[in-house]
PDB file of C-alpha atoms in Angstrom:
ATOM      1  CA  MET A  19     -75.703  36.445 -20.831  1.00 33.00           C
ATOM      2  CA  GLU A  20     -78.043  36.715 -23.816  1.00 34.00           C
ATOM      3  CA  GLY A  21     -79.619  33.483 -24.954  1.00 37.00           C
ATOM      4  CA  VAL A  22     -78.594  31.515 -21.871  1.00 34.00           C
ATOM      5  CA  LYS A  23     -81.111  29.897 -19.593  1.00 35.00           C
ATOM      6  CA  ALA A  24     -80.189  28.049 -16.423  1.00 34.00           C
ATOM      7  CA  VAL A  25     -82.546  25.642 -14.694  1.00 36.00           C
ATOM      8  CA  ILE A  26     -82.088  23.832 -11.378  1.00 34.00           C
ATOM      9  CA  ASP A  27     -83.582  20.359 -11.584  1.00 38.00           C
ATOM     10  CA  GLU A  28     -84.502  17.775  -9.009  1.00 35.00           C
ATOM     11  CA  PRO A  29     -81.565  15.721  -7.625  1.00 34.00           C
ATOM     12  CA  ASN A  30     -80.364  12.851  -9.803  1.00 36.00           C
ATOM     13  CA  ARG A  31     -81.822   9.447  -9.234  1.00 31.00           C
ATOM     14  CA  GLY A  32     -79.812   6.243  -9.176  1.00 32.00           C
ATOM     15  CA  ILE A  33     -76.775   7.652  -7.356  1.00 32.00           C
ATOM     16  CA  PRO A  34     -75.411   5.232  -4.732  1.00 33.00           C
ATOM     17  CA  SER A  35     -76.371   6.004  -1.136  1.00 33.00           C
ATOM     18  CA  GLU A  36     -72.716   6.652  -0.212  1.00 39.00           C
ATOM     19  CA  ASP A  37     -72.819   9.837  -2.286  1.00 43.00           C
ATOM     20  CA  THR A  38     -74.764  12.986  -1.625  1.00 43.00           C
ATOM     21  CA  GLN A  39     -77.462  13.664  -4.203  1.00 54.00           C
ATOM     22  CA  ILE A  40     -76.518  16.738  -6.169  1.00 69.00           C
ATOM     23  CA  GLU A  41     -78.597  19.281  -8.048  1.00 87.00           C
ATOM     24  CA  VAL A  42     -78.083  19.705 -11.787  1.00 89.00           C
ATOM     25  CA  ILE A  43     -77.642  22.861 -13.855  1.00 91.00           C
ATOM     26  CA  ARG A  44     -78.577  23.076 -17.548  1.00 93.00           C
ATOM     27  CA  GLU A  45     -77.600  26.010 -19.740  1.00 93.00           C
ATOM     28  CA  LEU A  46     -77.006  26.828 -23.397  1.00 94.00           C
ATOM     29  CA  ARG A  47     -73.612  28.035 -24.561  1.00 94.00           C
ATOM     30  CA  ASP A  48     -71.892  28.841 -27.854  1.00 95.00           C
ATOM     31  CA  LEU A  49     -68.568  27.146 -27.137  1.00 94.00           C
ATOM     32  CA  PRO A  50     -68.415  23.468 -28.170  1.00 94.00           C
ATOM     33  CA  PRO A  51     -67.086  20.834 -25.750  1.00 94.00           C
ATOM     34  CA  LEU A  52     -63.349  21.057 -25.275  1.00 93.00           C
ATOM     35  CA  HIS A  53     -62.598  17.349 -25.184  1.00 94.00           C
ATOM     36  CA  TYR A  54     -64.982  15.137 -27.135  1.00 94.00           C
ATOM     37  CA  LEU A  55     -67.887  15.155 -29.604  1.00 95.00           C
ATOM     38  CA  PHE A  56     -69.985  12.050 -30.248  1.00 93.00           C
ATOM     39  CA  LYS A  57     -72.103  12.266 -33.422  1.00 95.00           C
ATOM     40  CA  ILE A  58     -74.795   9.660 -34.053  1.00 93.00           C
ATOM     41  CA  LYS A  59     -76.451   9.151 -37.414  1.00 93.00           C
ATOM     42  CA  ASN A  60     -79.630   7.072 -37.810  1.00 91.00           C
ATOM     43  CA  PHE A  61     -80.509   7.550 -34.156  1.00 92.00           C
ATOM     44  CA  SER A  62     -83.858   5.822 -34.725  1.00 91.00           C
ATOM     45  CA  GLN A  63     -82.064   2.517 -35.254  1.00 89.00           C
ATOM     46  CA  LEU A  64     -80.665   2.775 -31.737  1.00 88.00           C
ATOM     47  CA  TYR A  65     -83.958   3.891 -30.279  1.00 88.00           C
ATOM     48  CA  ASN A  66     -85.985   1.151 -31.956  1.00 88.00           C
ATOM     49  CA  GLY A  67     -83.317  -1.529 -31.538  1.00 85.00           C
ATOM     50  CA  LYS A  68     -82.976  -4.103 -28.792  1.00 83.00           C
ATOM     51  CA  ILE A  69     -79.822  -2.665 -27.194  1.00 84.00           C
ATOM     52  CA  ASP A  70     -80.212  -0.663 -23.988  1.00 89.00           C
ATOM     53  CA  ASN A  71     -77.102   1.474 -24.341  1.00 90.00           C
ATOM     54  CA  TYR A  72     -74.447   2.423 -26.849  1.00 92.00           C
ATOM     55  CA  ASP A  73     -70.826   3.289 -26.031  1.00 93.00           C
ATOM     56  CA  SER A  74     -68.569   5.687 -27.895  1.00 93.00           C
ATOM     57  CA  SER A  75     -64.964   4.976 -28.773  1.00 93.00           C
ATOM     58  CA  ASP A  76     -62.306   5.706 -26.138  1.00 93.00           C
ATOM     59  CA  PHE A  77     -60.845   9.193 -25.912  1.00 93.00           C
ATOM     60  CA  GLU A  78     -57.939  10.453 -23.800  1.00 93.00           C
ATOM     61  CA  VAL A  79     -58.110  13.276 -21.267  1.00 91.00           C
ATOM     62  CA  GLY A  80     -55.772  13.900 -18.336  1.00 88.00           C
ATOM     63  CA  GLY A  81     -53.731  10.769 -18.989  1.00 88.00           C
ATOM     64  CA  TYR A  82     -56.767   8.458 -18.786  1.00 88.00           C
ATOM     65  CA  GLN A  83     -59.005   6.784 -21.373  1.00 91.00           C
ATOM     66  CA  TRP A  84     -62.727   7.613 -21.231  1.00 93.00           C
ATOM     67  CA  ARG A  85     -65.863   6.903 -23.195  1.00 93.00           C
ATOM     68  CA  LEU A  86     -69.471   8.067 -23.275  1.00 95.00           C
ATOM     69  CA  SER A  87     -72.296   5.638 -22.592  1.00 95.00           C
ATOM     70  CA  LEU A  88     -75.697   6.604 -24.023  1.00 95.00           C
ATOM     71  CA  TYR A  89     -79.055   5.102 -23.055  1.00 94.00           C
ATOM     72  CA  PRO A  90     -81.365   6.291 -25.879  1.00 93.00           C
ATOM     73  CA  LYS A  91     -84.535   5.127 -24.078  1.00 91.00           C
ATOM     74  CA  GLY A  92     -83.360   5.867 -20.530  1.00 92.00           C
ATOM     75  CA  ASN A  93     -81.352   3.785 -18.086  1.00 91.00           C
ATOM     76  CA  LYS A  94     -83.628   0.924 -17.041  1.00 90.00           C
ATOM     77  CA  LYS A  95     -81.238   0.030 -14.218  1.00 87.00           C
ATOM     78  CA  VAL A  96     -82.456   3.139 -12.382  1.00 88.00           C
ATOM     79  CA  ASN A  97     -86.034   2.798 -13.665  1.00 85.00           C
ATOM     80  CA  GLU A  98     -85.621   5.748 -16.015  1.00 86.00           C
ATOM     81  CA  LYS A  99     -87.806   5.666 -19.137  1.00 87.00           C
ATOM     82  CA  ASP A 100     -88.815   9.268 -19.788  1.00 91.00           C
ATOM     83  CA  HIS A 101     -85.358  10.802 -20.312  1.00 93.00           C
ATOM     84  CA  ILE A 102     -82.223  10.118 -22.290  1.00 93.00           C
ATOM     85  CA  SER A 103     -79.426   8.998 -19.939  1.00 95.00           C
ATOM     86  CA  LEU A 104     -75.770   9.808 -20.606  1.00 96.00           C
ATOM     87  CA  TYR A 105     -72.662   8.894 -18.586  1.00 95.00           C
ATOM     88  CA  LEU A 106     -68.924   9.379 -18.617  1.00 95.00           C
ATOM     89  CA  VAL A 107     -67.148   6.047 -18.132  1.00 92.00           C
ATOM     90  CA  LEU A 108     -63.570   5.338 -17.091  1.00 89.00           C
ATOM     91  CA  SER A 109     -62.563   2.901 -19.828  1.00 86.00           C
ATOM     92  CA  GLU A 110     -61.566  -0.676 -19.072  1.00 82.00           C
ATOM     93  CA  SER A 111     -58.466  -0.081 -21.199  1.00 72.00           C
ATOM     94  CA  ASN A 112     -56.920   1.801 -18.248  1.00 74.00           C
ATOM     95  CA  SER A 113     -54.633  -0.113 -15.922  1.00 72.00           C
ATOM     96  CA  PHE A 114     -56.461   0.914 -12.776  1.00 67.00           C
ATOM     97  CA  PRO A 115     -55.971  -0.782  -9.366  1.00 65.00           C
ATOM     98  CA  LEU A 116     -58.945  -0.929  -6.999  1.00 63.00           C
ATOM     99  CA  TYR A 117     -57.441   1.469  -4.446  1.00 66.00           C
ATOM    100  CA  ARG A 118     -56.733   4.174  -7.041  1.00 76.00           C
ATOM    101  CA  GLU A 119     -59.190   6.991  -7.734  1.00 84.00           C
ATOM    102  CA  VAL A 120     -59.544   9.879 -10.185  1.00 87.00           C
ATOM    103  CA  ASN A 121     -61.373  13.039  -9.153  1.00 89.00           C
ATOM    104  CA  VAL A 122     -63.188  14.696 -12.031  1.00 91.00           C
ATOM    105  CA  TYR A 123     -65.260  17.793 -12.673  1.00 91.00           C
ATOM    106  CA  LEU A 124     -67.375  16.889 -15.694  1.00 93.00           C
ATOM    107  CA  LYS A 125     -69.826  18.454 -18.126  1.00 94.00           C
ATOM    108  CA  LEU A 126     -71.954  16.600 -20.674  1.00 96.00           C
ATOM    109  CA  PHE A 127     -73.520  18.177 -23.766  1.00 96.00           C
ATOM    110  CA  ILE A 128     -76.220  17.915 -26.439  1.00 96.00           C
ATOM    111  CA  TYR A 129     -75.920  20.037 -29.575  1.00 96.00           C
ATOM    112  CA  ASN A 130     -78.918  22.202 -30.476  1.00 96.00           C
ATOM    113  CA  GLN A 131     -78.735  22.224 -34.260  1.00 96.00           C
ATOM    114  CA  ILE A 132     -81.302  24.989 -34.730  1.00 96.00           C
ATOM    115  CA  GLN A 133     -79.781  27.491 -32.309  1.00 95.00           C
ATOM    116  CA  ASP A 134     -76.197  26.364 -33.026  1.00 96.00           C
ATOM    117  CA  LYS A 135     -75.604  26.120 -29.280  1.00 96.00           C
ATOM    118  CA  TYR A 136     -74.725  23.366 -26.836  1.00 96.00           C
ATOM    119  CA  LEU A 137     -76.981  22.378 -23.961  1.00 96.00           C
ATOM    120  CA  THR A 138     -74.552  21.945 -21.062  1.00 95.00           C
ATOM    121  CA  VAL A 139     -75.490  19.617 -18.198  1.00 94.00           C
ATOM    122  CA  GLN A 140     -73.380  19.658 -15.039  1.00 92.00           C
ATOM    123  CA  ASP A 141     -73.517  19.201 -11.291  1.00 89.00           C
ATOM    124  CA  ALA A 142     -74.340  22.351  -9.345  1.00 85.00           C
ATOM    125  CA  LYS A 143     -71.828  24.053  -7.042  1.00 78.00           C
ATOM    126  CA  GLY A 144     -68.796  22.641  -8.828  1.00 75.00           C
ATOM    127  CA  SER A 145     -69.237  19.155  -7.392  1.00 83.00           C
ATOM    128  CA  VAL A 146     -66.438  16.672  -8.062  1.00 86.00           C
ATOM    129  CA  ARG A 147     -67.062  13.017  -8.943  1.00 89.00           C
ATOM    130  CA  ARG A 148     -64.745  10.218  -7.779  1.00 86.00           C
ATOM    131  CA  PHE A 149     -63.989   7.521 -10.352  1.00 87.00           C
ATOM    132  CA  ARG A 150     -62.442   4.419  -8.775  1.00 82.00           C
ATOM    133  CA  GLY A 151     -62.231   0.660  -9.091  1.00 76.00           C
ATOM    134  CA  MET A 152     -65.765   0.029  -7.814  1.00 79.00           C
ATOM    135  CA  LYS A 153     -67.359   3.117  -9.419  1.00 85.00           C
ATOM    136  CA  LYS A 154     -66.208   3.824 -12.970  1.00 86.00           C
ATOM    137  CA  GLU A 155     -69.334   5.581 -14.286  1.00 89.00           C
ATOM    138  CA  TRP A 156     -70.809   8.992 -13.514  1.00 91.00           C
ATOM    139  CA  GLY A 157     -73.334  11.080 -15.408  1.00 93.00           C
ATOM    140  CA  PHE A 158     -76.973  12.006 -15.618  1.00 93.00           C
ATOM    141  CA  ASP A 159     -79.964   9.667 -15.556  1.00 92.00           C
ATOM    142  CA  GLN A 160     -82.175  12.528 -16.757  1.00 93.00           C
ATOM    143  CA  LEU A 161     -80.077  14.333 -19.341  1.00 93.00           C
ATOM    144  CA  VAL A 162     -83.067  15.626 -21.315  1.00 93.00           C
ATOM    145  CA  PRO A 163     -86.713  14.475 -21.573  1.00 94.00           C
ATOM    146  CA  LEU A 164     -87.351  12.125 -24.486  1.00 94.00           C
ATOM    147  CA  SER A 165     -90.410  14.164 -25.469  1.00 94.00           C
ATOM    148  CA  VAL A 166     -88.192  17.232 -25.874  1.00 95.00           C
ATOM    149  CA  PHE A 167     -85.338  15.382 -27.581  1.00 95.00           C
ATOM    150  CA  ASN A 168     -87.522  13.608 -30.139  1.00 93.00           C
ATOM    151  CA  ASP A 169     -89.322  16.797 -31.190  1.00 94.00           C
ATOM    152  CA  ALA A 170     -87.317  18.138 -34.140  1.00 94.00           C
ATOM    153  CA  SER A 171     -88.521  21.692 -33.464  1.00 95.00           C
ATOM    154  CA  ASN A 172     -86.340  21.712 -30.339  1.00 95.00           C
ATOM    155  CA  GLY A 173     -83.212  21.188 -32.422  1.00 95.00           C
ATOM    156  CA  TYR A 174     -81.604  18.180 -30.724  1.00 96.00           C
ATOM    157  CA  LEU A 175     -82.630  15.455 -33.198  1.00 96.00           C
ATOM    158  CA  ILE A 176     -82.825  16.571 -36.844  1.00 95.00           C
ATOM    159  CA  ASN A 177     -82.776  14.294 -39.877  1.00 95.00           C
ATOM    160  CA  ASP A 178     -82.275  11.389 -37.476  1.00 94.00           C
ATOM    161  CA  CYS A 179     -78.914  12.858 -36.405  1.00 96.00           C
ATOM    162  CA  CYS A 180     -77.756  14.116 -32.990  1.00 96.00           C
ATOM    163  CA  VAL A 181     -74.496  15.141 -31.309  1.00 97.00           C
ATOM    164  CA  PHE A 182     -73.361  14.648 -27.712  1.00 96.00           C
ATOM    165  CA  GLY A 183     -70.173  15.813 -26.037  1.00 96.00           C
ATOM    166  CA  ALA A 184     -68.059  15.889 -22.911  1.00 96.00           C
ATOM    167  CA  GLU A 185     -65.590  18.000 -20.974  1.00 94.00           C
ATOM    168  CA  VAL A 186     -63.469  16.166 -18.427  1.00 93.00           C
ATOM    169  CA  PHE A 187     -61.345  18.124 -15.970  1.00 92.00           C
ATOM    170  CA  VAL A 188     -59.106  15.739 -14.013  1.00 90.00           C
ATOM    171  CA  LEU A 189     -58.056  17.081 -10.619  1.00 86.00           C
ATOM    172  CA  GLU A 190     -54.614  15.696  -9.920  1.00 74.00           C
ATOM    173  CA  GLY A 191     -52.967  15.944  -6.502  1.00 64.00           C
ATOM    174  CA  CYS A 192     -49.984  14.581  -4.633  1.00 57.00           C
ATOM    175  CA  CYS A 193     -51.085  12.185  -1.940  1.00 54.00           C
ATOM    176  CA  LYS A 194     -48.602  10.616   0.484  1.00 57.00           C
ATOM    177  CA  VAL A 195     -49.519   7.042   1.369  1.00 52.00           C
ATOM    178  CA  GLU A 196     -48.374   5.390   4.591  1.00 53.00           C
ATOM    179  CA  CYS A 197     -48.610   1.714   5.413  1.00 51.00           C
ATOM    180  CA  ALA A 198     -48.579   0.677   9.076  1.00 50.00           C
ATOM    181  CA  SER A 199     -48.369  -2.772  10.630  1.00 50.00           C
ATOM    182  CA  ALA A 200     -49.522  -3.563  14.153  1.00 49.00           C
ATOM    183  CA  VAL A 201     -47.027  -5.443  16.366  1.00 47.00           C
ATOM    184  CA  LYS A 202     -48.063  -7.544  19.308  1.00 52.00           C
ATOM    185  CA  GLU A 203     -47.313  -5.710  22.530  1.00 51.00           C
ATOM    186  CA  LEU A 204     -44.411  -7.236  24.449  1.00 49.00           C
ATOM    187  CA  ASP A 205     -43.779  -7.321  28.178  1.00 55.00           C
ATOM    188  CA  ASN A 206     -40.254  -6.029  27.687  1.00 66.00           C
ATOM    189  CA  ASN A 207     -41.112  -3.061  25.451  1.00 73.00           C
ATOM    190  CA  ARG A 208     -39.541  -0.256  27.464  1.00 78.00           C
ATOM    191  CA  TYR A 209     -36.077   1.225  27.619  1.00 79.00           C
ATOM    192  CA  ALA A 210     -34.835   3.629  30.281  1.00 83.00           C
ATOM    193  CA  TRP A 211     -31.864   5.938  29.768  1.00 82.00           C
ATOM    194  CA  LYS A 212     -30.820   7.836  32.854  1.00 80.00           C
ATOM    195  CA  PHE A 213     -28.714  11.025  32.820  1.00 76.00           C
ATOM    196  CA  GLU A 214     -26.719  12.339  35.775  1.00 76.00           C
ATOM    197  CA  ASN A 215     -26.310  16.126  36.101  1.00 74.00           C
ATOM    198  CA  PHE A 216     -28.204  16.820  32.869  1.00 74.00           C
ATOM    199  CA  ALA A 217     -27.632  20.584  33.103  1.00 72.00           C
ATOM    200  CA  GLU A 218     -23.862  20.034  32.977  1.00 72.00           C
ATOM    201  CA  LEU A 219     -23.848  18.041  29.725  1.00 75.00           C
ATOM    202  CA  GLU A 220     -21.509  19.663  27.220  1.00 73.00           C
ATOM    203  CA  GLU A 221     -21.769  17.575  24.038  1.00 75.00           C
ATOM    204  CA  GLU A 222     -24.136  18.630  21.262  1.00 72.00           C
ATOM    205  CA  THR A 223     -25.534  15.128  20.771  1.00 78.00           C
ATOM    206  CA  TYR A 224     -25.705  11.975  22.910  1.00 78.00           C
ATOM    207  CA  PHE A 225     -26.574   8.467  21.662  1.00 82.00           C
ATOM    208  CA  SER A 226     -27.958   5.680  23.822  1.00 85.00           C
ATOM    209  CA  LYS A 227     -26.940   2.064  23.633  1.00 85.00           C
ATOM    210  CA  VAL A 228     -28.696  -0.067  21.042  1.00 85.00           C
ATOM    211  CA  PHE A 229     -31.761  -1.821  22.454  1.00 82.00           C
ATOM    212  CA  VAL A 230     -34.243  -4.300  20.990  1.00 84.00           C
ATOM    213  CA  ILE A 231     -38.047  -3.898  21.054  1.00 82.00           C
ATOM    214  CA  GLY A 232     -40.512  -5.754  18.845  1.00 75.00           C
ATOM    215  CA  GLY A 233     -37.734  -7.551  17.033  1.00 77.00           C
ATOM    216  CA  TYR A 234     -36.125  -4.288  15.867  1.00 83.00           C
ATOM    217  CA  ARG A 235     -32.922  -2.548  16.997  1.00 84.00           C
ATOM    218  CA  TRP A 236     -33.308   1.054  18.205  1.00 85.00           C
ATOM    219  CA  THR A 237     -31.232   3.883  19.609  1.00 83.00           C
ATOM    220  CA  LEU A 238     -32.162   7.238  21.134  1.00 85.00           C
ATOM    221  CA  GLU A 239     -30.639  10.608  20.293  1.00 83.00           C
ATOM    222  CA  VAL A 240     -30.677  13.506  22.714  1.00 82.00           C
ATOM    223  CA  TYR A 241     -29.805  17.129  21.912  1.00 75.00           C
ATOM    224  CA  PRO A 242     -29.557  18.767  25.362  1.00 75.00           C
ATOM    225  CA  ARG A 243     -28.846  22.305  24.173  1.00 65.00           C
ATOM    226  CA  ILE A 244     -31.445  22.766  21.412  1.00 60.00           C
TER     227      ILE A 244
END
């Protein structure tokens, strides 16, 4: 595709050890983000201010509330200081129990105002991120180098204004949940049901007597001709 350049970067830093480090793809595209644009005026006030990060307002995608979290000088929590860091966050406004999770394929963006294109940053190989009670933030520690971003000739920061964006594709599925409870094994936990002349049985179905095991009442069904 004309005017598109893809680059494979080093794996992200700062991802928890439980997750596999994933390569990142960057490319320019004409189409704006489908779900959210986050325009910042007077970016220098954020950069020169005392705050480490700035959050967007909530936006809804896939039945959930999200927001973008921007670290204009890099995320110090992962020792990043040379790149802008940007993350998608599952908003606290969601009623979200700890055992619940949302699987998401995400893309984050920076608008190139000179080329009128969007720098798209995404995980390689279509990787899916799991948002859950203990992990509500995913994104990129190294979205773009600060030296590149701050140079107006590159088109990302012009007249102290910049634009970020997001696409959030929620992968919904139907998961059956089963809850089991262990019962202490009892000495009398067996039941024997003896048949005489089994081959001569004529009824379609036979039911045993009711018996008790583990504090519950049971019965057996036998279908001799199926």
